[in-house]
Amino acid sequence: MRIIDAFYAKLKEEPCLVCGKIGVDIAHLLPISKPLGYNAEAYRDWSSRSHNGARAFTAIPLCRQCHDNVHAYSEQWLDEKLGHKGGRMYAYAYALRVLGEVVHETCKEEVGAS
């Protein structure tokens, strides 16, 4: 299994980072919302790249309602909801922790298989 697939599968098992609900979407932190004064075509190109490369690994588990709120109200909404934990920086650290666990497990499996 590719690391990105394992990362997304692990995120799907986690509760919503904001409200704790079970049953989550994978929400990408970069890009998290449309930039002000955006050009629709340029945004589509920029947004589609969020599922490739390094941006793909800046993802967190959010329930549908919280995910919609992030897109409707922008990054500030997420910062307010996670403010007591450190805001978006907490979200990035959470994503990196989960990714680290996935990489560790994947490496153990590959070493054990050889």
PDB file of N, CA and C in Angstrom, residues 2-3 5-6 9-10 17 22 24-25 27 32 38 44 46 71 82 85 88 90 96 100 102-104:
ATOM      1  N   ARG A   2       0.531   2.198  -0.843  1.00  0.00           N
ATOM      2  CA  ARG A   2       1.283   3.446  -0.875  1.00  0.00           C
ATOM      3  C   ARG A   2       1.102   4.187   0.448  1.00  0.00           C
ATOM      4  N   ILE A   3       2.109   4.945   0.834  1.00  0.00           N
ATOM      5  CA  ILE A   3       2.055   5.675   2.103  1.00  0.00           C
ATOM      6  C   ILE A   3       0.878   6.636   2.126  1.00  0.00           C
ATOM      7  N   ASP A   5      -1.984   6.385   0.674  1.00  0.00           N
ATOM      8  CA  ASP A   5      -3.223   5.620   0.876  1.00  0.00           C
ATOM      9  C   ASP A   5      -3.352   5.169   2.324  1.00  0.00           C
ATOM     10  N   ALA A   6      -2.243   4.732   2.901  1.00  0.00           N
ATOM     11  CA  ALA A   6      -2.248   4.310   4.303  1.00  0.00           C
ATOM     12  C   ALA A   6      -2.521   5.506   5.218  1.00  0.00           C
ATOM     13  N   ALA A   9      -6.212   6.294   4.984  1.00  0.00           N
ATOM     14  CA  ALA A   9      -6.971   5.253   5.685  1.00  0.00           C
ATOM     15  C   ALA A   9      -6.900   5.460   7.196  1.00  0.00           C
ATOM     16  N   LYS A  10      -5.720   5.808   7.690  1.00  0.00           N
ATOM     17  CA  LYS A  10      -5.549   6.067   9.127  1.00  0.00           C
ATOM     18  C   LYS A  10      -6.364   7.284   9.553  1.00  0.00           C
ATOM     19  N   LEU A  17     -11.192  16.259  14.291  1.00  0.00           N
ATOM     20  CA  LEU A  17     -10.209  16.992  15.087  1.00  0.00           C
ATOM     21  C   LEU A  17     -10.851  18.144  15.857  1.00  0.00           C
ATOM     22  N   ILE A  22     -17.323  10.735  15.034  1.00  0.00           N
ATOM     23  CA  ILE A  22     -16.772   9.618  14.265  1.00  0.00           C
ATOM     24  C   ILE A  22     -17.373   9.679  12.857  1.00  0.00           C
ATOM     25  N   VAL A  24     -15.436  10.669   9.307  1.00  0.00           N
ATOM     26  CA  VAL A  24     -14.817  11.936   8.905  1.00  0.00           C
ATOM     27  C   VAL A  24     -14.493  11.994   7.420  1.00  0.00           C
ATOM     28  N   ASP A  25     -14.305  13.222   6.973  1.00  0.00           N
ATOM     29  CA  ASP A  25     -13.732  13.514   5.661  1.00  0.00           C
ATOM     30  C   ASP A  25     -12.235  13.722   5.867  1.00  0.00           C
ATOM     31  N   ALA A  27      -9.636  16.327   5.199  1.00  0.00           N
ATOM     32  CA  ALA A  27      -9.617  17.758   4.899  1.00  0.00           C
ATOM     33  C   ALA A  27      -8.177  18.221   4.727  1.00  0.00           C
ATOM     34  N   ILE A  32      -6.710  25.511   2.025  1.00  0.00           N
ATOM     35  CA  ILE A  32      -7.842  25.275   2.904  1.00  0.00           C
ATOM     36  C   ILE A  32      -9.074  26.046   2.452  1.00  0.00           C
ATOM     37  N   TYR A  38      -9.609  35.588  -5.846  1.00  0.00           N
ATOM     38  CA  TYR A  38      -9.061  34.490  -6.639  1.00  0.00           C
ATOM     39  C   TYR A  38      -9.591  34.484  -8.067  1.00  0.00           C
ATOM     40  N   ARG A  44      -8.729  26.485  -9.477  1.00  0.00           N
ATOM     41  CA  ARG A  44      -8.976  25.068  -9.796  1.00  0.00           C
ATOM     42  C   ARG A  44      -7.653  24.338  -9.986  1.00  0.00           C
ATOM     43  N   TRP A  46      -4.686  25.233  -8.782  1.00  0.00           N
ATOM     44  CA  TRP A  46      -3.990  25.234  -7.490  1.00  0.00           C
ATOM     45  C   TRP A  46      -4.628  24.218  -6.554  1.00  0.00           C
ATOM     46  N   HIS A  71     -14.464  25.554   4.928  1.00  0.00           N
ATOM     47  CA  HIS A  71     -14.554  26.140   3.591  1.00  0.00           C
ATOM     48  C   HIS A  71     -15.430  27.392   3.576  1.00  0.00           C
ATOM     49  N   LEU A  82      -9.715  25.430  17.306  1.00  0.00           N
ATOM     50  CA  LEU A  82      -8.567  24.709  17.864  1.00  0.00           C
ATOM     51  C   LEU A  82      -7.650  25.629  18.657  1.00  0.00           C
ATOM     52  N   LYS A  85      -5.747  24.605  21.640  1.00  0.00           N
ATOM     53  CA  LYS A  85      -4.694  23.613  21.406  1.00  0.00           C
ATOM     54  C   LYS A  85      -3.551  24.180  20.570  1.00  0.00           C
ATOM     55  N   ARG A  88      -4.122  26.247  13.938  1.00  0.00           N
ATOM     56  CA  ARG A  88      -3.684  25.485  12.772  1.00  0.00           C
ATOM     57  C   ARG A  88      -2.363  24.773  12.989  1.00  0.00           C
ATOM     58  N   TYR A  90      -1.459  23.223  15.589  1.00  0.00           N
ATOM     59  CA  TYR A  90      -1.840  21.935  16.182  1.00  0.00           C
ATOM     60  C   TYR A  90      -2.304  20.982  15.085  1.00  0.00           C
ATOM     61  N   LEU A  96       1.290  15.515  10.961  1.00  0.00           N
ATOM     62  CA  LEU A  96       2.643  14.952  10.961  1.00  0.00           C
ATOM     63  C   LEU A  96       2.768  13.758  11.901  1.00  0.00           C
ATOM     64  N   GLY A 100       3.768  10.139  10.647  1.00  0.00           N
ATOM     65  CA  GLY A 100       4.901   9.439  11.246  1.00  0.00           C
ATOM     66  C   GLY A 100       4.543   8.026  11.671  1.00  0.00           C
ATOM     67  N   VAL A 102       2.183   6.161  10.365  1.00  0.00           N
ATOM     68  CA  VAL A 102       1.965   5.379   9.142  1.00  0.00           C
ATOM     69  C   VAL A 102       3.300   4.981   8.522  1.00  0.00           C
ATOM     70  N   VAL A 103       4.234   5.902   8.429  1.00  0.00           N
ATOM     71  CA  VAL A 103       5.547   5.603   7.850  1.00  0.00           C
ATOM     72  C   VAL A 103       6.252   4.547   8.695  1.00  0.00           C
ATOM     73  N   HIS A 104       6.188   4.686  10.001  1.00  0.00           N
ATOM     74  CA  HIS A 104       6.808   3.715  10.899  1.00  0.00           C
ATOM     75  C   HIS A 104       6.225   2.319  10.674  1.00  0.00           C
TER      76      HIS A 104
END
